[in-house]
């Protein structure tokens, strides 16, 4: 299952779940972890979510969700809680109407909370803003008016390509306010990746910035947009936020954001939208080269984002200072920087830059400076800090922290314990939260005031959520063994589809356990003897690099689009810091005598150009041949053995068993890692 030149994005149809199926019997069992950490009685007493929430949800799941929906403000109440008559496309709170931006802003102001800070912003160069709910509302209203003045309506899509600055939040909420669907593209994606996302959604407007600050430098964004819009016929205008003040070229479709907003009143009469009105599209990698536009709708999404933000993070909106380090370009930024916290009237910190600028203690300095109480980040960041050393952390007073969260990939027990001891001062509960772009909100997590947590386990499904671990035929696996993670009942924030491709939605998630009607998450999991869940990572060809999802096929597609590449196979090899690192095996076209380091470097750059920096291969190995079965399928597992420097597995099914040994010898001879 490799990608062969030439290939149009996404047209090769390998896939992989079937090819690369993991036998649950081979999923390692079990972490022999016996440590338990119960919340303190004080924490437990004051907690938002108590133990009875499980029974409550269990006894009447739909009414449980209905009560959570009541935490929002609706202009028209729903007729039915759930319509599951047309699976796998759910409709939640049917007939209900609401406006997401009104829920995130206006209603707090109406409740007298307008002067509460919504966002403490800290730019990487050290510039700061603190934005109250009243101020955020005014800016969102101006932006909503500006979008309408540009002809954007509830029928349109708007692409957002911004750094981590408050305008990103304003842009998203302005879209939501007028019912336009936003598609936020992470600022690290290349012009090509951006253009293909804009085209897939048919976005009429792009909101971007001149640039942002990253690692002490200005990172220009405008030139990337300029390149992208060369091939995006749907784009009529580009709104440009002035962030760095750097030199930019301006074309006739470009408009300065600050000028467009200045012309508009700071009030906007918001209309309500149907509970199932689309809210956003977010592209994520799957098992083919073509990213899929996961789309989410309004009422159910906001209900679960707000509920989980309150319950999992135990939010006390009056006193907490919450910080989620995710970029708005990912689902975590959507649900736990924008929609969840703002729907709950939280005060949060937003930081533009990298953790090591201007020094490696920047995050801890910020926690001290703002008195952050709830902190949500990714294991890859924690492992990086562990490597940098405890002294850096010890230089700061982190005693304000009362709750810690983890997301994006399995957290190893060592990193978990370090998080607890060094960051959390041995007192703050840790919530390891499992979920996905497709689930929209947290699905598996401890309840911090209830659960006695185990280092490395996401524990169990949240109240109102139904998960199982099953074998290949869909039967529940016994405790103490492993299998595939499935979601067995619809949930409010579930994706409603893949934009423009309903079949792919069915094929990817629902076909595998069609008989049972289960959602197949693509993750392997163990359930221990207590029934607690330990996530094991992907079972398909999706890599997880620093908590970012990248498909092997996407990187293969990028590689074979280079004229010198004949064939490429990519695997995600274990990496102590980033979880996985990308290792590519490449066959060049024609005779090659050149230095493999030179071409390797060129190909790495090419992948960055095609997809973006997040997909840069850690190692590219030029090979003469790839190990294939007699039917021509690449033996990825063997390549993984090579990439991870393991003894080679079973090679008897190979057409030519010597090939892989040759590759393995080459790997040890010129290892760059
Ligand atoms: C994949 C989803 C959810 C926001 C960030 C990533 C992995 C996510 C955990 C966790 C183990 C996790 C899974 C999942 N993942 N959280 N707590 N423990 N694995 O969103 O890009 O949609 O990726 O990330 O493999 O399927 P995403």
mmCIF file with all atom_site columns, N, CA, C and O in Angstrom, residues 364-409:
data_model
loop_
_atom_site.group_PDB
_atom_site.id
_atom_site.type_symbol
_atom_site.label_atom_id
_atom_site.label_alt_id
_atom_site.label_comp_id
_atom_site.label_asym_id
_atom_site.label_entity_id
_atom_site.label_seq_id
_atom_site.pdbx_PDB_ins_code
_atom_site.Cartn_x
_atom_site.Cartn_y
_atom_site.Cartn_z
_atom_site.occupancy
_atom_site.B_iso_or_equiv
_atom_site.pdbx_formal_charge
_atom_site.auth_seq_id
_atom_site.auth_comp_id
_atom_site.auth_asym_id
_atom_site.auth_atom_id
_atom_site.pdbx_PDB_model_num
ATOM 1   N N  . UNK A 1 364 ? 5.453  28.954 32.239 1.00 0.00 ? 364 UNK A N  1
ATOM 2   C CA . UNK A 1 364 ? 5.328  28.945 33.707 1.00 0.00 ? 364 UNK A CA 1
ATOM 3   C C  . UNK A 1 364 ? 5.295  30.372 34.241 1.00 0.00 ? 364 UNK A C  1
ATOM 4   O O  . UNK A 1 364 ? 4.608  30.676 35.211 1.00 0.00 ? 364 UNK A O  1
ATOM 5   N N  . UNK A 1 365 ? 6.044  31.237 33.557 1.00 0.00 ? 365 UNK A N  1
ATOM 6   C CA . UNK A 1 365 ? 6.006  32.653 33.874 1.00 0.00 ? 365 UNK A CA 1
ATOM 7   C C  . UNK A 1 365 ? 4.584  33.207 33.671 1.00 0.00 ? 365 UNK A C  1
ATOM 8   O O  . UNK A 1 365 ? 4.072  33.974 34.487 1.00 0.00 ? 365 UNK A O  1
ATOM 9   N N  . UNK A 1 366 ? 3.946  32.768 32.590 1.00 0.00 ? 366 UNK A N  1
ATOM 10  C CA . UNK A 1 366 ? 2.590  33.248 32.295 1.00 0.00 ? 366 UNK A CA 1
ATOM 11  C C  . UNK A 1 366 ? 1.583  32.726 33.328 1.00 0.00 ? 366 UNK A C  1
ATOM 12  O O  . UNK A 1 366 ? 0.669  33.439 33.742 1.00 0.00 ? 366 UNK A O  1
ATOM 13  N N  . UNK A 1 367 ? 1.773  31.480 33.737 1.00 0.00 ? 367 UNK A N  1
ATOM 14  C CA . UNK A 1 367 ? 0.863  30.913 34.738 1.00 0.00 ? 367 UNK A CA 1
ATOM 15  C C  . UNK A 1 367 ? 0.971  31.721 36.031 1.00 0.00 ? 367 UNK A C  1
ATOM 16  O O  . UNK A 1 367 ? -0.030 32.074 36.656 1.00 0.00 ? 367 UNK A O  1
ATOM 17  N N  . UNK A 1 368 ? 2.209  32.050 36.380 1.00 0.00 ? 368 UNK A N  1
ATOM 18  C CA . UNK A 1 368 ? 2.426  32.848 37.588 1.00 0.00 ? 368 UNK A CA 1
ATOM 19  C C  . UNK A 1 368 ? 1.835  34.257 37.425 1.00 0.00 ? 368 UNK A C  1
ATOM 20  O O  . UNK A 1 368 ? 1.108  34.751 38.279 1.00 0.00 ? 368 UNK A O  1
ATOM 21  N N  . UNK A 1 369 ? 2.118  34.875 36.296 1.00 0.00 ? 369 UNK A N  1
ATOM 22  C CA . UNK A 1 369 ? 1.686  36.249 36.057 1.00 0.00 ? 369 UNK A CA 1
ATOM 23  C C  . UNK A 1 369 ? 0.167  36.399 36.085 1.00 0.00 ? 369 UNK A C  1
ATOM 24  O O  . UNK A 1 369 ? -0.367 37.354 36.644 1.00 0.00 ? 369 UNK A O  1
ATOM 25  N N  . UNK A 1 370 ? -0.537 35.463 35.462 1.00 0.00 ? 370 UNK A N  1
ATOM 26  C CA . UNK A 1 370 ? -1.999 35.582 35.373 1.00 0.00 ? 370 UNK A CA 1
ATOM 27  C C  . UNK A 1 370 ? -2.729 34.782 36.447 1.00 0.00 ? 370 UNK A C  1
ATOM 28  O O  . UNK A 1 370 ? -3.944 34.779 36.503 1.00 0.00 ? 370 UNK A O  1
ATOM 29  N N  . UNK A 1 371 ? -1.997 34.073 37.256 1.00 0.00 ? 371 UNK A N  1
ATOM 30  C CA . UNK A 1 371 ? -2.640 33.255 38.282 1.00 0.00 ? 371 UNK A CA 1
ATOM 31  C C  . UNK A 1 371 ? -3.533 32.175 37.683 1.00 0.00 ? 371 UNK A C  1
ATOM 32  O O  . UNK A 1 371 ? -4.655 31.934 38.134 1.00 0.00 ? 371 UNK A O  1
ATOM 33  N N  . UNK A 1 372 ? -3.015 31.519 36.637 1.00 0.00 ? 372 UNK A N  1
ATOM 34  C CA . UNK A 1 372 ? -3.801 30.482 35.958 1.00 0.00 ? 372 UNK A CA 1
ATOM 35  C C  . UNK A 1 372 ? -4.166 29.375 36.946 1.00 0.00 ? 372 UNK A C  1
ATOM 36  O O  . UNK A 1 372 ? -3.311 28.904 37.715 1.00 0.00 ? 372 UNK A O  1
ATOM 37  N N  . UNK A 1 373 ? -5.438 28.974 36.928 1.00 0.00 ? 373 UNK A N  1
ATOM 38  C CA . UNK A 1 373 ? -5.901 27.940 37.858 1.00 0.00 ? 373 UNK A CA 1
ATOM 39  C C  . UNK A 1 373 ? -6.157 26.608 37.158 1.00 0.00 ? 373 UNK A C  1
ATOM 40  O O  . UNK A 1 373 ? -6.032 25.544 37.747 1.00 0.00 ? 373 UNK A O  1
ATOM 41  N N  . UNK A 1 374 ? -6.561 26.683 35.868 1.00 0.00 ? 374 UNK A N  1
ATOM 42  C CA . UNK A 1 374 ? -6.861 25.466 35.105 1.00 0.00 ? 374 UNK A CA 1
ATOM 43  C C  . UNK A 1 374 ? -5.990 25.488 33.866 1.00 0.00 ? 374 UNK A C  1
ATOM 44  O O  . UNK A 1 374 ? -5.981 26.480 33.130 1.00 0.00 ? 374 UNK A O  1
ATOM 45  N N  . UNK A 1 375 ? -5.267 24.405 33.651 1.00 0.00 ? 375 UNK A N  1
ATOM 46  C CA . UNK A 1 375 ? -4.276 24.385 32.574 1.00 0.00 ? 375 UNK A CA 1
ATOM 47  C C  . UNK A 1 375 ? -4.470 23.129 31.736 1.00 0.00 ? 375 UNK A C  1
ATOM 48  O O  . UNK A 1 375 ? -4.515 22.018 32.257 1.00 0.00 ? 375 UNK A O  1
ATOM 49  N N  . UNK A 1 376 ? -4.581 23.308 30.404 1.00 0.00 ? 376 UNK A N  1
ATOM 50  C CA . UNK A 1 376 ? -4.908 22.199 29.506 1.00 0.00 ? 376 UNK A CA 1
ATOM 51  C C  . UNK A 1 376 ? -3.881 22.169 28.390 1.00 0.00 ? 376 UNK A C  1
ATOM 52  O O  . UNK A 1 376 ? -3.769 23.124 27.623 1.00 0.00 ? 376 UNK A O  1
ATOM 53  N N  . UNK A 1 377 ? -3.105 21.096 28.307 1.00 0.00 ? 377 UNK A N  1
ATOM 54  C CA . UNK A 1 377 ? -2.065 21.044 27.285 1.00 0.00 ? 377 UNK A CA 1
ATOM 55  C C  . UNK A 1 377 ? -1.859 19.616 26.782 1.00 0.00 ? 377 UNK A C  1
ATOM 56  O O  . UNK A 1 377 ? -2.628 18.714 27.111 1.00 0.00 ? 377 UNK A O  1
ATOM 57  N N  . UNK A 1 378 ? -0.813 19.431 25.974 1.00 0.00 ? 378 UNK A N  1
ATOM 58  C CA . UNK A 1 378 ? -0.595 18.140 25.312 1.00 0.00 ? 378 UNK A CA 1
ATOM 59  C C  . UNK A 1 378 ? 0.628  17.420 25.883 1.00 0.00 ? 378 UNK A C  1
ATOM 60  O O  . UNK A 1 378 ? 1.605  18.056 26.271 1.00 0.00 ? 378 UNK A O  1
ATOM 61  N N  . UNK A 1 379 ? 0.612  16.090 25.905 1.00 0.00 ? 379 UNK A N  1
ATOM 62  C CA . UNK A 1 379 ? 1.736  15.322 26.436 1.00 0.00 ? 379 UNK A CA 1
ATOM 63  C C  . UNK A 1 379 ? 3.062  15.649 25.781 1.00 0.00 ? 379 UNK A C  1
ATOM 64  O O  . UNK A 1 379 ? 4.100  15.664 26.448 1.00 0.00 ? 379 UNK A O  1
ATOM 65  N N  . UNK A 1 380 ? 3.039  15.934 24.479 1.00 0.00 ? 380 UNK A N  1
ATOM 66  C CA . UNK A 1 380 ? 4.300  16.212 23.794 1.00 0.00 ? 380 UNK A CA 1
ATOM 67  C C  . UNK A 1 380 ? 4.977  17.440 24.390 1.00 0.00 ? 380 UNK A C  1
ATOM 68  O O  . UNK A 1 380 ? 6.201  17.475 24.555 1.00 0.00 ? 380 UNK A O  1
ATOM 69  N N  . UNK A 1 381 ? 4.178  18.445 24.777 1.00 0.00 ? 381 UNK A N  1
ATOM 70  C CA . UNK A 1 381 ? 4.735  19.632 25.424 1.00 0.00 ? 381 UNK A CA 1
ATOM 71  C C  . UNK A 1 381 ? 5.309  19.247 26.784 1.00 0.00 ? 381 UNK A C  1
ATOM 72  O O  . UNK A 1 381 ? 6.419  19.656 27.138 1.00 0.00 ? 381 UNK A O  1
ATOM 73  N N  . UNK A 1 382 ? 4.588  18.428 27.520 1.00 0.00 ? 382 UNK A N  1
ATOM 74  C CA . UNK A 1 382 ? 5.068  18.028 28.851 1.00 0.00 ? 382 UNK A CA 1
ATOM 75  C C  . UNK A 1 382 ? 6.394  17.281 28.760 1.00 0.00 ? 382 UNK A C  1
ATOM 76  O O  . UNK A 1 382 ? 7.319  17.524 29.537 1.00 0.00 ? 382 UNK A O  1
ATOM 77  N N  . UNK A 1 383 ? 6.507  16.399 27.770 1.00 0.00 ? 383 UNK A N  1
ATOM 78  C CA . UNK A 1 383 ? 7.758  15.634 27.635 1.00 0.00 ? 383 UNK A CA 1
ATOM 79  C C  . UNK A 1 383 ? 8.918  16.549 27.258 1.00 0.00 ? 383 UNK A C  1
ATOM 80  O O  . UNK A 1 383 ? 10.055 16.337 27.673 1.00 0.00 ? 383 UNK A O  1
ATOM 81  N N  . UNK A 1 384 ? 8.609  17.584 26.476 1.00 0.00 ? 384 UNK A N  1
ATOM 82  C CA . UNK A 1 384 ? 9.652  18.554 26.138 1.00 0.00 ? 384 UNK A CA 1
ATOM 83  C C  . UNK A 1 384 ? 10.139 19.268 27.392 1.00 0.00 ? 384 UNK A C  1
ATOM 84  O O  . UNK A 1 384 ? 11.344 19.407 27.618 1.00 0.00 ? 384 UNK A O  1
ATOM 85  N N  . UNK A 1 385 ? 9.206  19.701 28.234 1.00 0.00 ? 385 UNK A N  1
ATOM 86  C CA . UNK A 1 385 ? 9.597  20.395 29.465 1.00 0.00 ? 385 UNK A CA 1
ATOM 87  C C  . UNK A 1 385 ? 10.359 19.474 30.405 1.00 0.00 ? 385 UNK A C  1
ATOM 88  O O  . UNK A 1 385 ? 11.285 19.902 31.094 1.00 0.00 ? 385 UNK A O  1
ATOM 89  N N  . UNK A 1 386 ? 9.965  18.208 30.440 1.00 0.00 ? 386 UNK A N  1
ATOM 90  C CA . UNK A 1 386 ? 10.691 17.242 31.280 1.00 0.00 ? 386 UNK A CA 1
ATOM 91  C C  . UNK A 1 386 ? 12.151 17.195 30.857 1.00 0.00 ? 386 UNK A C  1
ATOM 92  O O  . UNK A 1 386 ? 13.055 17.157 31.684 1.00 0.00 ? 386 UNK A O  1
ATOM 93  N N  . UNK A 1 387 ? 12.333 17.214 29.552 1.00 0.00 ? 387 UNK A N  1
ATOM 94  C CA . UNK A 1 387 ? 13.689 17.149 29.011 1.00 0.00 ? 387 UNK A CA 1
ATOM 95  C C  . UNK A 1 387 ? 14.469 18.421 29.354 1.00 0.00 ? 387 UNK A C  1
ATOM 96  O O  . UNK A 1 387 ? 15.664 18.366 29.644 1.00 0.00 ? 387 UNK A O  1
ATOM 97  N N  . UNK A 1 388 ? 13.794 19.563 29.309 1.00 0.00 ? 388 UNK A N  1
ATOM 98  C CA . UNK A 1 388 ? 14.475 20.827 29.585 1.00 0.00 ? 388 UNK A CA 1
ATOM 99  C C  . UNK A 1 388 ? 14.904 20.950 31.052 1.00 0.00 ? 388 UNK A C  1
ATOM 100 O O  . UNK A 1 388 ? 15.793 21.733 31.375 1.00 0.00 ? 388 UNK A O  1
ATOM 101 N N  . UNK A 1 389 ? 14.238 20.211 31.923 1.00 0.00 ? 389 UNK A N  1
ATOM 102 C CA . UNK A 1 389 ? 14.681 20.185 33.319 1.00 0.00 ? 389 UNK A CA 1
ATOM 103 C C  . UNK A 1 389 ? 13.760 20.928 34.274 1.00 0.00 ? 389 UNK A C  1
ATOM 104 O O  . UNK A 1 389 ? 13.188 21.960 33.945 1.00 0.00 ? 389 UNK A O  1
ATOM 105 N N  . UNK A 1 390 ? 13.682 20.382 35.494 1.00 0.00 ? 390 UNK A N  1
ATOM 106 C CA . UNK A 1 390 ? 12.751 20.901 36.489 1.00 0.00 ? 390 UNK A CA 1
ATOM 107 C C  . UNK A 1 390 ? 13.109 22.293 37.006 1.00 0.00 ? 390 UNK A C  1
ATOM 108 O O  . UNK A 1 390 ? 12.253 23.017 37.490 1.00 0.00 ? 390 UNK A O  1
ATOM 109 N N  . UNK A 1 391 ? 14.412 22.663 36.909 1.00 0.00 ? 391 UNK A N  1
ATOM 110 C CA . UNK A 1 391 ? 14.816 23.981 37.448 1.00 0.00 ? 391 UNK A CA 1
ATOM 111 C C  . UNK A 1 391 ? 14.038 25.098 36.772 1.00 0.00 ? 391 UNK A C  1
ATOM 112 O O  . UNK A 1 391 ? 13.699 26.101 37.409 1.00 0.00 ? 391 UNK A O  1
ATOM 113 N N  . UNK A 1 392 ? 13.774 24.914 35.482 1.00 0.00 ? 392 UNK A N  1
ATOM 114 C CA . UNK A 1 392 ? 13.079 25.970 34.730 1.00 0.00 ? 392 UNK A CA 1
ATOM 115 C C  . UNK A 1 392 ? 11.689 26.190 35.313 1.00 0.00 ? 392 UNK A C  1
ATOM 116 O O  . UNK A 1 392 ? 11.219 27.309 35.477 1.00 0.00 ? 392 UNK A O  1
ATOM 117 N N  . UNK A 1 393 ? 11.046 25.083 35.673 1.00 0.00 ? 393 UNK A N  1
ATOM 118 C CA . UNK A 1 393 ? 9.705  25.182 36.253 1.00 0.00 ? 393 UNK A CA 1
ATOM 119 C C  . UNK A 1 393 ? 9.793  25.746 37.669 1.00 0.00 ? 393 UNK A C  1
ATOM 120 O O  . UNK A 1 393 ? 9.005  26.618 38.061 1.00 0.00 ? 393 UNK A O  1
ATOM 121 N N  . UNK A 1 394 ? 10.798 25.259 38.404 1.00 0.00 ? 394 UNK A N  1
ATOM 122 C CA . UNK A 1 394 ? 10.909 25.618 39.821 1.00 0.00 ? 394 UNK A CA 1
ATOM 123 C C  . UNK A 1 394 ? 11.118 27.113 40.036 1.00 0.00 ? 394 UNK A C  1
ATOM 124 O O  . UNK A 1 394 ? 10.851 27.640 41.112 1.00 0.00 ? 394 UNK A O  1
ATOM 125 N N  . UNK A 1 395 ? 11.555 27.805 38.992 1.00 0.00 ? 395 UNK A N  1
ATOM 126 C CA . UNK A 1 395 ? 11.787 29.240 39.111 1.00 0.00 ? 395 UNK A CA 1
ATOM 127 C C  . UNK A 1 395 ? 10.482 30.031 39.182 1.00 0.00 ? 395 UNK A C  1
ATOM 128 O O  . UNK A 1 395 ? 10.503 31.244 39.341 1.00 0.00 ? 395 UNK A O  1
ATOM 129 N N  . UNK A 1 396 ? 9.352  29.342 39.042 1.00 0.00 ? 396 UNK A N  1
ATOM 130 C CA . UNK A 1 396 ? 8.073  30.062 39.023 1.00 0.00 ? 396 UNK A CA 1
ATOM 131 C C  . UNK A 1 396 ? 7.106  29.514 40.062 1.00 0.00 ? 396 UNK A C  1
ATOM 132 O O  . UNK A 1 396 ? 7.124  28.333 40.381 1.00 0.00 ? 396 UNK A O  1
ATOM 133 N N  . UNK A 1 397 ? 6.258  30.396 40.538 1.00 0.00 ? 397 UNK A N  1
ATOM 134 C CA . UNK A 1 397 ? 5.256  29.997 41.513 1.00 0.00 ? 397 UNK A CA 1
ATOM 135 C C  . UNK A 1 397 ? 4.005  29.528 40.777 1.00 0.00 ? 397 UNK A C  1
ATOM 136 O O  . UNK A 1 397 ? 3.278  30.318 40.172 1.00 0.00 ? 397 UNK A O  1
ATOM 137 N N  . UNK A 1 398 ? 3.772  28.224 40.813 1.00 0.00 ? 398 UNK A N  1
ATOM 138 C CA . UNK A 1 398 ? 2.632  27.665 40.095 1.00 0.00 ? 398 UNK A CA 1
ATOM 139 C C  . UNK A 1 398 ? 1.510  27.274 41.057 1.00 0.00 ? 398 UNK A C  1
ATOM 140 O O  . UNK A 1 398 ? 0.639  26.479 40.713 1.00 0.00 ? 398 UNK A O  1
ATOM 141 N N  . UNK A 1 399 ? 1.544  27.841 42.256 1.00 0.00 ? 399 UNK A N  1
ATOM 142 C CA . UNK A 1 399 ? 0.596  27.369 43.273 1.00 0.00 ? 399 UNK A CA 1
ATOM 143 C C  . UNK A 1 399 ? -0.857 27.727 42.954 1.00 0.00 ? 399 UNK A C  1
ATOM 144 O O  . UNK A 1 399 ? -1.774 27.195 43.564 1.00 0.00 ? 399 UNK A O  1
ATOM 145 N N  . UNK A 1 400 ? -1.073 28.603 41.968 1.00 0.00 ? 400 UNK A N  1
ATOM 146 C CA . UNK A 1 400 ? -2.465 28.912 41.597 1.00 0.00 ? 400 UNK A CA 1
ATOM 147 C C  . UNK A 1 400 ? -3.148 27.736 40.902 1.00 0.00 ? 400 UNK A C  1
ATOM 148 O O  . UNK A 1 400 ? -4.378 27.637 40.892 1.00 0.00 ? 400 UNK A O  1
ATOM 149 N N  . UNK A 1 401 ? -2.372 26.846 40.320 1.00 0.00 ? 401 UNK A N  1
ATOM 150 C CA . UNK A 1 401 ? -2.968 25.741 39.548 1.00 0.00 ? 401 UNK A CA 1
ATOM 151 C C  . UNK A 1 401 ? -3.768 24.805 40.439 1.00 0.00 ? 401 UNK A C  1
ATOM 152 O O  . UNK A 1 401 ? -3.271 24.326 41.449 1.00 0.00 ? 401 UNK A O  1
ATOM 153 N N  . UNK A 1 402 ? -5.027 24.529 40.035 1.00 0.00 ? 402 UNK A N  1
ATOM 154 C CA . UNK A 1 402 ? -5.835 23.602 40.823 1.00 0.00 ? 402 UNK A CA 1
ATOM 155 C C  . UNK A 1 402 ? -6.377 22.444 39.991 1.00 0.00 ? 402 UNK A C  1
ATOM 156 O O  . UNK A 1 402 ? -6.946 21.491 40.515 1.00 0.00 ? 402 UNK A O  1
ATOM 157 N N  . UNK A 1 403 ? -6.170 22.522 38.654 1.00 0.00 ? 403 UNK A N  1
ATOM 158 C CA . UNK A 1 403 ? -6.598 21.421 37.803 1.00 0.00 ? 403 UNK A CA 1
ATOM 159 C C  . UNK A 1 403 ? -5.751 21.381 36.539 1.00 0.00 ? 403 UNK A C  1
ATOM 160 O O  . UNK A 1 403 ? -5.464 22.423 35.953 1.00 0.00 ? 403 UNK A O  1
ATOM 161 N N  . UNK A 1 404 ? -5.358 20.158 36.128 1.00 0.00 ? 404 UNK A N  1
ATOM 162 C CA . UNK A 1 404 ? -4.516 20.008 34.938 1.00 0.00 ? 404 UNK A CA 1
ATOM 163 C C  . UNK A 1 404 ? -5.188 19.070 33.948 1.00 0.00 ? 404 UNK A C  1
ATOM 164 O O  . UNK A 1 404 ? -5.749 18.051 34.342 1.00 0.00 ? 404 UNK A O  1
ATOM 165 N N  . UNK A 1 405 ? -5.100 19.427 32.668 1.00 0.00 ? 405 UNK A N  1
ATOM 166 C CA . UNK A 1 405 ? -5.690 18.561 31.644 1.00 0.00 ? 405 UNK A CA 1
ATOM 167 C C  . UNK A 1 405 ? -4.661 18.174 30.603 1.00 0.00 ? 405 UNK A C  1
ATOM 168 O O  . UNK A 1 405 ? -3.683 18.878 30.374 1.00 0.00 ? 405 UNK A O  1
ATOM 169 N N  . UNK A 1 406 ? -4.912 17.040 29.959 1.00 0.00 ? 406 UNK A N  1
ATOM 170 C CA . UNK A 1 406 ? -4.034 16.526 28.911 1.00 0.00 ? 406 UNK A CA 1
ATOM 171 C C  . UNK A 1 406 ? -4.888 16.095 27.729 1.00 0.00 ? 406 UNK A C  1
ATOM 172 O O  . UNK A 1 406 ? -5.976 15.555 27.907 1.00 0.00 ? 406 UNK A O  1
ATOM 173 N N  . UNK A 1 407 ? -4.382 16.298 26.524 1.00 0.00 ? 407 UNK A N  1
ATOM 174 C CA . UNK A 1 407 ? -5.149 15.935 25.324 1.00 0.00 ? 407 UNK A CA 1
ATOM 175 C C  . UNK A 1 407 ? -4.238 15.714 24.128 1.00 0.00 ? 407 UNK A C  1
ATOM 176 O O  . UNK A 1 407 ? -3.162 16.290 24.045 1.00 0.00 ? 407 UNK A O  1
ATOM 177 N N  . UNK A 1 408 ? -4.692 14.896 23.214 1.00 0.00 ? 408 UNK A N  1
ATOM 178 C CA . UNK A 1 408 ? -4.057 14.819 21.903 1.00 0.00 ? 408 UNK A CA 1
ATOM 179 C C  . UNK A 1 408 ? -3.398 13.495 21.599 1.00 0.00 ? 408 UNK A C  1
ATOM 180 O O  . UNK A 1 408 ? -3.274 13.104 20.453 1.00 0.00 ? 408 UNK A O  1
ATOM 181 N N  . UNK A 1 409 ? -2.955 12.808 22.624 1.00 0.00 ? 409 UNK A N  1
ATOM 182 C CA . UNK A 1 409 ? -2.266 11.540 22.423 1.00 0.00 ? 409 UNK A CA 1
ATOM 183 C C  . UNK A 1 409 ? -2.209 10.854 23.791 1.00 0.00 ? 409 UNK A C  1
ATOM 184 O O  . UNK A 1 409 ? -2.443 11.495 24.816 1.00 0.00 ? 409 UNK A O  1
#
